Amino acid sequence: MLEVALDGALLKFLLDEVEDPVCHQVFEKINNDESRHLAVDFEVLNMIGHAKARKLAIEFIGNIASPGLIIGALMYLPLLNRVRNELADMGMEPERLYNAVKRFKQLGERGDFTTRVPTYQVLKRHAAMVVNPRHPYHLLANTMVRLSDFYPKPLLKPVPSWFNELTHEPAA
């Protein structure tokens, strides 16, 4: 989902906003790389969709019932909504994200067996909720964003030391 948003919305938004030719060349390479990743992702989903429905259901339930996935989802929801909110605050039109999600759905439906994969169906429905600001999902997600502001800072991992060494100056 984040890959689709990055490729389909954020990179195009930044290309429109930034007037730097070097930046445009870099984003073109990133966009090409992301496009290849998406193509492989959807081909793998299509291959997974060849499995029998019983096997797909058992694997889906087995994966979704794992504590790691549940905790990951609890961390993912506020992260995704915070990013969406901040992109909107930066001036990115919601239609860009909506179009990226629509593209995700179109790519998934292009494969003969992708729609049989339960994980694809969950992500597709979740994406539709994320881009619809009136969906009740946002009551939960935005509440989680606000609650994450109160997370005790001492429990966060420290910022890596190399981060402070980053500048806009070329290193080579």
Short mmCIF file of C-alpha atoms in Angstrom, two decimals:
data_model
loop_
_atom_site.label_atom_id
_atom_site.label_comp_id
_atom_site.label_asym_id
_atom_site.label_seq_id
_atom_site.Cartn_x
_atom_site.Cartn_y
_atom_site.Cartn_z
CA MET A 1 0.00 0.00 0.00
CA LEU A 2 2.77 2.42 0.93
CA GLU A 3 4.62 1.49 -2.24
CA VAL A 4 1.58 2.36 -4.34
CA ALA A 5 1.16 5.67 -2.53
CA LEU A 6 4.85 6.46 -2.94
CA ASP A 7 4.97 5.61 -6.62
CA GLY A 8 1.55 6.82 -7.64
CA ALA A 9 1.08 9.96 -5.61
CA LEU A 10 4.08 11.25 -3.68
CA LEU A 11 6.69 11.07 -6.45
CA LYS A 12 4.38 12.73 -8.97
CA PHE A 13 3.49 15.41 -6.43
CA LEU A 14 7.16 16.13 -5.73
CA LEU A 15 7.98 16.25 -9.44
CA ASP A 16 5.33 18.94 -9.87
CA GLU A 17 6.53 20.91 -6.84
CA VAL A 18 10.33 20.74 -7.21
CA GLU A 19 12.03 22.68 -10.03
CA ASP A 20 15.41 20.91 -9.89
CA PRO A 21 16.56 18.94 -12.98
CA VAL A 22 18.79 16.66 -10.89
CA CYS A 23 15.85 15.93 -8.63
CA HIS A 24 13.74 15.07 -11.67
CA GLN A 25 16.40 12.62 -12.92
CA VAL A 26 16.62 10.97 -9.51
CA PHE A 27 12.83 10.70 -9.20
CA GLU A 28 12.64 9.21 -12.70
CA LYS A 29 15.05 6.46 -11.62
CA ILE A 30 13.13 5.91 -8.37
CA ASN A 31 9.85 5.80 -10.28
CA ASN A 32 11.23 3.23 -12.73
CA ASP A 33 12.48 1.10 -9.84
CA GLU A 34 9.15 1.34 -7.99
CA SER A 35 7.29 0.41 -11.18
CA ARG A 36 9.38 -2.75 -11.51
CA HIS A 37 8.69 -3.62 -7.86
CA LEU A 38 4.95 -3.19 -8.40
CA ALA A 39 5.00 -5.34 -11.53
CA VAL A 40 6.77 -8.15 -9.66
CA ASP A 41 4.43 -7.76 -6.65
CA PHE A 42 1.32 -8.16 -8.78
CA GLU A 43 2.79 -11.08 -10.71
CA VAL A 44 3.55 -12.85 -7.42
CA LEU A 45 0.00 -12.12 -6.19
CA ASN A 46 -1.36 -13.62 -9.40
CA MET A 47 0.80 -16.73 -8.92
CA ILE A 48 -0.37 -17.07 -5.30
CA GLY A 49 -3.95 -16.79 -6.54
CA HIS A 50 -3.54 -20.08 -8.45
CA ALA A 51 -3.75 -21.99 -5.15
CA LYS A 52 -6.90 -23.76 -4.04
CA ALA A 53 -9.37 -21.59 -2.09
CA ARG A 54 -8.96 -23.78 0.99
CA LYS A 55 -5.19 -23.26 1.04
CA LEU A 56 -5.59 -19.49 0.51
CA ALA A 57 -8.07 -19.28 3.40
CA ILE A 58 -5.93 -21.33 5.80
CA GLU A 59 -2.78 -19.33 5.03
CA PHE A 60 -4.66 -16.03 5.32
CA ILE A 61 -6.15 -16.93 8.72
CA GLY A 62 -2.79 -18.27 9.91
CA ASN A 63 -1.02 -15.07 8.92
CA ILE A 64 -3.64 -12.65 10.17
CA ALA A 65 -3.92 -14.33 13.56
CA SER A 66 -0.24 -13.78 14.34
CA PRO A 67 0.62 -11.36 17.16
CA GLY A 68 3.30 -9.75 14.98
CA LEU A 69 0.76 -8.80 12.33
CA ILE A 70 -1.71 -7.47 14.90
CA ILE A 71 0.95 -5.30 16.56
CA GLY A 72 2.24 -4.24 13.15
CA ALA A 73 -1.27 -3.16 12.11
CA LEU A 74 -1.65 -1.15 15.31
CA MET A 75 1.54 0.71 14.42
CA TYR A 76 0.75 0.94 10.69
CA LEU A 77 -2.66 2.63 10.98
CA PRO A 78 -1.48 5.81 12.71
CA LEU A 79 1.68 5.92 10.59
CA LEU A 80 -0.26 5.74 7.33
CA ASN A 81 -2.82 8.31 8.43
CA ARG A 82 -0.17 10.67 9.76
CA VAL A 83 1.62 10.50 6.41
CA ARG A 84 -1.66 11.05 4.54
CA ASN A 85 -2.53 14.03 6.75
CA GLU A 86 0.93 15.58 6.40
CA LEU A 87 0.91 15.17 2.62
CA ALA A 88 -2.45 16.93 2.51
CA ASP A 89 -1.03 19.71 4.72
CA MET A 90 1.87 20.07 2.24
CA GLY A 91 -0.64 20.73 -0.52
CA MET A 92 -0.95 17.35 -2.20
CA GLU A 93 -4.43 17.02 -3.64
CA PRO A 94 -6.35 14.01 -2.27
CA GLU A 95 -7.18 13.05 -5.87
CA ARG A 96 -3.55 12.02 -6.41
CA LEU A 97 -3.78 9.45 -3.64
CA TYR A 98 -7.22 8.38 -4.84
CA ASN A 99 -5.85 7.85 -8.37
CA ALA A 100 -2.91 5.84 -7.00
CA VAL A 101 -5.31 3.57 -5.12
CA LYS A 102 -7.50 3.26 -8.20
CA ARG A 103 -4.41 2.19 -10.13
CA PHE A 104 -3.65 -0.42 -7.43
CA LYS A 105 -7.14 -1.85 -7.92
CA GLN A 106 -6.79 -1.83 -11.73
CA LEU A 107 -3.42 -3.57 -11.62
CA GLY A 108 -4.78 -6.21 -9.27
CA GLU A 109 -7.80 -6.89 -11.42
CA ARG A 110 -5.62 -7.27 -14.51
CA GLY A 111 -4.32 -10.61 -13.24
CA ASP A 112 -6.54 -13.64 -13.71
CA PHE A 113 -6.08 -14.96 -10.17
CA THR A 114 -5.04 -11.95 -8.06
CA THR A 115 -8.59 -11.23 -6.92
CA ARG A 116 -8.70 -14.68 -5.28
CA VAL A 117 -5.97 -13.68 -2.80
CA PRO A 118 -7.59 -12.60 0.50
CA THR A 119 -4.69 -10.29 1.37
CA TYR A 120 -5.19 -8.38 -1.88
CA GLN A 121 -8.90 -8.00 -1.08
CA VAL A 122 -8.11 -6.67 2.42
CA LEU A 123 -5.54 -4.18 1.09
CA LYS A 124 -7.89 -3.04 -1.68
CA ARG A 125 -10.70 -2.39 0.80
CA HIS A 126 -8.34 -0.73 3.27
CA ALA A 127 -7.01 1.54 0.52
CA ALA A 128 -10.56 2.57 -0.38
CA MET A 129 -11.16 3.51 3.28
CA VAL A 130 -7.92 5.49 3.52
CA VAL A 131 -8.67 7.70 0.52
CA ASN A 132 -12.27 8.38 1.60
CA PRO A 133 -12.04 11.11 4.27
CA ARG A 134 -15.67 10.54 5.30
CA HIS A 135 -15.19 6.85 6.07
CA PRO A 136 -15.57 5.94 9.78
CA TYR A 137 -12.11 4.35 9.57
CA HIS A 138 -10.66 7.84 10.01
CA LEU A 139 -12.28 8.22 13.43
CA LEU A 140 -10.15 5.31 14.63
CA ALA A 141 -7.01 6.12 12.63
CA ASN A 142 -6.93 9.83 13.48
CA THR A 143 -7.57 9.02 17.15
CA MET A 144 -4.58 6.68 17.01
CA VAL A 145 -2.51 9.46 15.41
CA ARG A 146 -3.41 11.80 18.29
CA LEU A 147 -2.66 9.10 20.86
CA SER A 148 0.71 8.41 19.25
CA ASP A 149 1.66 12.01 20.03
CA PHE A 150 1.60 11.01 23.71
CA TYR A 151 3.89 8.00 23.29
CA PRO A 152 6.71 8.36 25.86
CA LYS A 153 9.73 9.75 24.01
CA PRO A 154 12.26 7.85 26.20
CA LEU A 155 10.82 4.58 24.84
CA LEU A 156 11.64 5.58 21.26
CA LYS A 157 14.92 4.42 19.77
CA PRO A 158 17.43 7.26 19.45
CA VAL A 159 17.92 8.96 16.10
CA PRO A 160 20.97 7.40 14.39
CA SER A 161 24.12 9.52 14.74
CA TRP A 162 24.66 9.67 10.96
CA PHE A 163 21.35 11.50 10.58
CA ASN A 164 22.84 14.72 11.97
CA GLU A 165 25.64 14.53 9.39
CA LEU A 166 23.22 14.76 6.43
CA THR A 167 23.33 18.03 4.52
CA HIS A 168 22.25 19.32 1.13
CA GLU A 169 25.93 19.48 0.13
CA PRO A 170 27.20 16.69 -2.16
CA ALA A 171 29.55 14.26 -0.43
CA ALA A 172 31.59 13.28 -3.47
#
